[in-house]
Coordinates of C-alpha atoms and ligand atoms in Angstrom, one line a residue:
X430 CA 0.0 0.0 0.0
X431 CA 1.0 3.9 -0.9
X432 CA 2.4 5.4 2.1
X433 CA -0.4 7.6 4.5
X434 CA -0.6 11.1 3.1
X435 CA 1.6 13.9 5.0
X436 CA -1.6 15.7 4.9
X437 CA -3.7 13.9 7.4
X438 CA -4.9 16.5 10.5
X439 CA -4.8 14.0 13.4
X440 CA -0.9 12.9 14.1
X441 CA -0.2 9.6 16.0
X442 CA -0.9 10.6 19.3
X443 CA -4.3 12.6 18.8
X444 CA -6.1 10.0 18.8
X445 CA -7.2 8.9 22.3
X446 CA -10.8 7.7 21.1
X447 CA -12.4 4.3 19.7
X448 CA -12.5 4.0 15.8
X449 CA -14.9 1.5 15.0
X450 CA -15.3 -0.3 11.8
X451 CA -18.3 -1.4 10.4
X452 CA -19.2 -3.8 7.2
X453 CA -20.3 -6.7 6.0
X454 CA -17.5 -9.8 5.7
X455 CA -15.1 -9.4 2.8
X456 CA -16.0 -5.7 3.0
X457 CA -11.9 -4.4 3.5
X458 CA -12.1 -4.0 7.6
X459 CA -9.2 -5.8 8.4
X460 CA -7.1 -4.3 5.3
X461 CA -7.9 -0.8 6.3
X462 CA -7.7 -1.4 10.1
X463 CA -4.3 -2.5 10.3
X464 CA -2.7 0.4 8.1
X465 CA -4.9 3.0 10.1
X466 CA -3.0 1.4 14.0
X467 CA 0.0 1.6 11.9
X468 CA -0.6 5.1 11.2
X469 CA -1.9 6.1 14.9
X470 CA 0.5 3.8 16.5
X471 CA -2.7 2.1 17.9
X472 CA -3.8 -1.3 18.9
X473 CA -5.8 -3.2 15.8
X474 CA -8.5 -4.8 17.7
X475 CA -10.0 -7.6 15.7
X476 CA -12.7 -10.1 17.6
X477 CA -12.2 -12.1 14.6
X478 CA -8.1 -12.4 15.0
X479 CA -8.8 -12.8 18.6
X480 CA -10.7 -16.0 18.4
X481 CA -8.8 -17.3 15.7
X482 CA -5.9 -16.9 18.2
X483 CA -7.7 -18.8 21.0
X484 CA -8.3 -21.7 18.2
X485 CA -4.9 -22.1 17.7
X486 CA -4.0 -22.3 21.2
X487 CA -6.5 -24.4 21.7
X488 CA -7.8 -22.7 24.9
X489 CA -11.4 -23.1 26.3
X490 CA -12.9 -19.6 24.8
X491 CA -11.4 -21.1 21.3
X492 CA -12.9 -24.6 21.9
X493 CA -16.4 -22.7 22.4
X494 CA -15.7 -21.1 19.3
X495 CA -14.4 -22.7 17.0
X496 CA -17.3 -24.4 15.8
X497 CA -19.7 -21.4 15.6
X498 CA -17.2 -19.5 13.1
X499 CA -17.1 -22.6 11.3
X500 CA -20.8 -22.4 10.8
X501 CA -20.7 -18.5 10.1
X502 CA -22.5 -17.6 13.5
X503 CA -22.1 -15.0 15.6
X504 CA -20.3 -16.2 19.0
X505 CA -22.4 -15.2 22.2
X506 CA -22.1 -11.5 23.8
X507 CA -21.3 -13.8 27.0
X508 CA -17.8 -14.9 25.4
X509 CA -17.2 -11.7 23.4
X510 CA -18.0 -9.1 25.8
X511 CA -15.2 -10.3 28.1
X512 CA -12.6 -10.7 25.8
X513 CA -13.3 -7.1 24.4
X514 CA -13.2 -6.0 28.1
X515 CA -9.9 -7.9 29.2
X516 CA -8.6 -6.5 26.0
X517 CA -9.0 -2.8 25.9
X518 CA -8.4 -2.1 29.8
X519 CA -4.7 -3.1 28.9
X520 CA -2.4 -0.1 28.6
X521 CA -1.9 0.0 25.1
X522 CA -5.3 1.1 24.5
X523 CA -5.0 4.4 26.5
X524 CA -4.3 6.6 23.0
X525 CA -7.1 4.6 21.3
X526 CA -7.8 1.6 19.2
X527 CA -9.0 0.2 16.0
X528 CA -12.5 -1.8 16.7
X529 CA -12.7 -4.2 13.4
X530 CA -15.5 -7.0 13.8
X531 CA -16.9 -4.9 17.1
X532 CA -19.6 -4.2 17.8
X533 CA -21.4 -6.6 16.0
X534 CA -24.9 -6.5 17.6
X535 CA -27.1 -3.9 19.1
X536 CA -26.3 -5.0 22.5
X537 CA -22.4 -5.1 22.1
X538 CA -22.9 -1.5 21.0
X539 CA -24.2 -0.5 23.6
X540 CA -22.5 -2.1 26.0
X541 CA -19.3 -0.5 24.5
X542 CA -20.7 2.6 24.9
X543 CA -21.2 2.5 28.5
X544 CA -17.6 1.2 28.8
X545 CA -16.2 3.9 26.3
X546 CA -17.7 6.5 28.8
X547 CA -16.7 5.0 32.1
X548 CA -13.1 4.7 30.5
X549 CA -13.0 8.7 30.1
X550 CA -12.9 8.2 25.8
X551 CA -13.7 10.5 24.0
X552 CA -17.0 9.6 21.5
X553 CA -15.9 6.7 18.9
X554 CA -16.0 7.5 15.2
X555 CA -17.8 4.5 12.9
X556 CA -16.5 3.9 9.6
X557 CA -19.1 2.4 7.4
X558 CA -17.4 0.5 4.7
X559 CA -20.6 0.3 2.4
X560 CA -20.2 -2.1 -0.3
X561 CA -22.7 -4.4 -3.0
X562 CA -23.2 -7.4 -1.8
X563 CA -22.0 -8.7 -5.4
X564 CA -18.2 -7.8 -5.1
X565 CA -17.9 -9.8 -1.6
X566 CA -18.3 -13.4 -2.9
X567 CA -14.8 -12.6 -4.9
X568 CA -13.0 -10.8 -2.2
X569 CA -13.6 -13.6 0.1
X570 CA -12.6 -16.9 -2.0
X571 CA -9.8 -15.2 -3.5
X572 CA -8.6 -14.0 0.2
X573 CA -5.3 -15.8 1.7
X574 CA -3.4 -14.6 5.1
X575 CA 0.2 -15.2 6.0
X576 CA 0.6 -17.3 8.9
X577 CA 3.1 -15.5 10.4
X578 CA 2.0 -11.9 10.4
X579 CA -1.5 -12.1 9.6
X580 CA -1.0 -9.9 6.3
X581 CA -4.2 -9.9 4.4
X582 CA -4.3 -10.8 0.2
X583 CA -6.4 -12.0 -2.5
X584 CA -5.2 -14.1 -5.6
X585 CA -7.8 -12.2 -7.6
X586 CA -7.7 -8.4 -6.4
X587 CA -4.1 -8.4 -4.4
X588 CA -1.5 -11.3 -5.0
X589 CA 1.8 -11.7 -3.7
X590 CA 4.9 -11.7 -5.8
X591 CA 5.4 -15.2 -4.6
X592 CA 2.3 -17.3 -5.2
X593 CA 2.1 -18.9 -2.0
X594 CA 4.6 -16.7 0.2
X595 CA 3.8 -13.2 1.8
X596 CA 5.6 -10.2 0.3
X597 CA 6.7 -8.8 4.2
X598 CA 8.5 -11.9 5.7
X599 CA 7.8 -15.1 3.2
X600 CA 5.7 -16.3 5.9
X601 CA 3.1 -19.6 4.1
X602 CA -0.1 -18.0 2.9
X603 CA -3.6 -19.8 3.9
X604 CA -7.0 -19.8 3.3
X605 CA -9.5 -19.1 6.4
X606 CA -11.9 -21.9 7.3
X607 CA -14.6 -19.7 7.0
X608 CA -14.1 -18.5 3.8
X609 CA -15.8 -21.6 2.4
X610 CA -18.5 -20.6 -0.5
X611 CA -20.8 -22.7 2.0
X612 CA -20.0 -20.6 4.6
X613 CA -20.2 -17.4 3.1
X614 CA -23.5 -17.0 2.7
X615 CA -24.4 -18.1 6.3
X616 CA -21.8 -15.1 7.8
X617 CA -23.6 -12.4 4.8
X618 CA -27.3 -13.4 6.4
X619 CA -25.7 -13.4 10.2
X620 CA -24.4 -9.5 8.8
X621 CA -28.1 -8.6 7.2
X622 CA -29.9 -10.0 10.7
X623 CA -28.0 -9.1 13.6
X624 CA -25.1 -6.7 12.6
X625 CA -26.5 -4.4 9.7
X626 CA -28.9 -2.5 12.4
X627 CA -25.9 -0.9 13.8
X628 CA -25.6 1.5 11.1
X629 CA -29.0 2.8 11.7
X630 CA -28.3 2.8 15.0
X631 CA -25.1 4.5 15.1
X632 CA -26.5 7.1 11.9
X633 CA -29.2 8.3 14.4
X634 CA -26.4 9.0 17.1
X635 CA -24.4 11.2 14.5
X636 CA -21.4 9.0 14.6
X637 CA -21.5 7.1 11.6
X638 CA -19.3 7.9 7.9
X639 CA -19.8 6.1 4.8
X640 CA -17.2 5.1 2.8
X641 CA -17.2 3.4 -0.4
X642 CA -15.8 0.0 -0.2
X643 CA -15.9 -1.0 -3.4
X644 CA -12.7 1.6 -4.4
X645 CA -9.1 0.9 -4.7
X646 CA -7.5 -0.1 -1.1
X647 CA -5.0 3.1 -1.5
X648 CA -8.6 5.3 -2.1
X649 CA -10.8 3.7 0.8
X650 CA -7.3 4.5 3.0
X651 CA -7.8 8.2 2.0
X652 CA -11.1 8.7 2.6
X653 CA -11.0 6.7 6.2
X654 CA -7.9 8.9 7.0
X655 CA -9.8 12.2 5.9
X656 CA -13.0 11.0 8.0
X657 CA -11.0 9.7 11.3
X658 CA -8.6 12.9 11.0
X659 CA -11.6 15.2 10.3
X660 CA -14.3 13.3 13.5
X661 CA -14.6 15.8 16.6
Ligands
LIG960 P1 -14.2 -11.6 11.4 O1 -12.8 -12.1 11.4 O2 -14.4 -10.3 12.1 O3 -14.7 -11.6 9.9 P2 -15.7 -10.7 9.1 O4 -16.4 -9.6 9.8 O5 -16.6 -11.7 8.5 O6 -14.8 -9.9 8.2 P3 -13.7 -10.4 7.3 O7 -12.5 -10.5 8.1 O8 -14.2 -11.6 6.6 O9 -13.6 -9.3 6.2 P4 -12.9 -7.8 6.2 O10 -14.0 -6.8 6.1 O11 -12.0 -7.7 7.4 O12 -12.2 -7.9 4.8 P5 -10.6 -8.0 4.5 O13 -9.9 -6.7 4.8 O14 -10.0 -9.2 5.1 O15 -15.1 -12.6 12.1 C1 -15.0 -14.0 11.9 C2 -16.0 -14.7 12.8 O16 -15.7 -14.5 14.2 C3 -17.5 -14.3 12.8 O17 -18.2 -14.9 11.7 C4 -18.0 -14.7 14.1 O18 -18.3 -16.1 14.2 C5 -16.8 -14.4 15.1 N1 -16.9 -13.0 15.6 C6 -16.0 -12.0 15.4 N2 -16.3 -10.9 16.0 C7 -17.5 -11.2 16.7 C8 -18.4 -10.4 17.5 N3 -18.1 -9.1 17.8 N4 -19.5 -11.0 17.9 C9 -19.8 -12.3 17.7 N5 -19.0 -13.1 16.9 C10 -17.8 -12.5 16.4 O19 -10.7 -8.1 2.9 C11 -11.3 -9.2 2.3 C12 -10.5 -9.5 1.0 O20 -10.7 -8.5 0.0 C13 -9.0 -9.6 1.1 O21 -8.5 -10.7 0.3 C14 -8.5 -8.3 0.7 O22 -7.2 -8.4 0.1 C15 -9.5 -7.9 -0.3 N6 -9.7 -6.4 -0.4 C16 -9.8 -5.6 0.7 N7 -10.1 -4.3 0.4 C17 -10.1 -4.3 -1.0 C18 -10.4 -3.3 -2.0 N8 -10.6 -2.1 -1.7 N9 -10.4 -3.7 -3.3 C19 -10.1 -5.0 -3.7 N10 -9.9 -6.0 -2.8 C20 -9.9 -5.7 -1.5

């Protein structure tokens, strides 16, 4: 990706807020989160990393969950509304974070809003990556992820110079469980039922921004920049 423009009005330690990204799967959240922590020198807060990494290790919150991502469900508020807790009390997050994945329901938002204000942040900004549902069949089959630094391509829209190998460390590229054509559309109706209120609900609190998603990764990066630089 381009490097962030010199231009952008918030510098790395302005940030001190919640930026939360909202869109369907395959939509660019996780592309445009982690170059936006890069640029703020913030935590990139993904529920979806998160679980994946209890999975791996095989503990008990990734035994519980492992089979609902497989199906393309949600995962309780229960489970996820303590790991977003234990996560964003940790020091790191005291100049702000990247929320990408979270909130997913009504009631995760406003539970996070209750915490937001009794952690002394200032009001989040929402990033609405809005997007036909068309485009996200592609972006998801043709997404693979290094296994060593999570770096996020697609064989169709983004491929390495390496088939196979990521471009930052050679790390071995794979393809997520979930993003199985017979999964996908389970995780697009999860989105339409339980997630895709939020940006109603967020609209009528005057904290939402749309963004095309559908654009070139270095032209959603501008216009999240210019909206996250420009939020008071
Ligand atoms: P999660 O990991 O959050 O997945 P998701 O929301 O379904 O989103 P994705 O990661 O699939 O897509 P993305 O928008 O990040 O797209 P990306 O940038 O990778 O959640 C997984 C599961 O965990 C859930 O199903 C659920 O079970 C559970 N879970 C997580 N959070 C939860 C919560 N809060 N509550 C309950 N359960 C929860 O891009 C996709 C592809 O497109 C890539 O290949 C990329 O290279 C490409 N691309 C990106 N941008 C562009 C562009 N502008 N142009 C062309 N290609 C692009």
């Amino acid at each position: 990706m381009a490097p962030a423009r010199q231009s952008s009005p918030r510098t790395k330690d302005q940030l001190h807020r919640a930026v939360i990204f909202l869109g369907p799967p395959g939509a660019g959240k996780g592309t445009q989160a982690k170059e936006l922590a890069r640029h703020y020198g913030v935590p990139h807060l993904s529920t979806g990393d998160l679980f994946r990494e209890h999975v791996v290790q095989g503990t008990p919150l990734g035994l519980a969950a492992k089979p609902i991502m497989e199906r393309g469900e949600l995962v309780p508020d229960s489970i996820v509304l303590k790991m977003v807790e234990t996560r964003i009390t940790q020091p790191d997050c005291a100049k702000g974070f990247v929320f990408d994945g979270f909130p997913r329901t009504v009631a995760q938002a406003q539970w996070l809003g209750e915490l937001l204000k009794q952690q002394g942040y200032k009001r989040p900004v929402v990033v609405h990556f809005a997007i036909e549902p068309a485009l996200l069949i592609r972006r998801l089959t043709g997404r693979r992820m290094c296994k060593v630094g999570g770096e996020i391509y697609n064989v169709f829209e983004r491929p390495t110079k390496v088939a196979g190998r990521c471009d930052n460390d050679g790390g071995e590229l794979e393809q997520r469980p979930d993003d199985r054509e017979e999964v996908i559309g389970p995780r697009l109706a999860a989105y339409e039922k339980q997630t895709a209120p939020l940006v109603a609900y967020y609209r009528r609190l005057g904290l939402l921004h749309d963004v095309d998603a559908a654009r070139a990764v270095t032209e959603v990066f501008e216009r999240v920049l210019e909206v996250v630089g420009g939020a008071r």
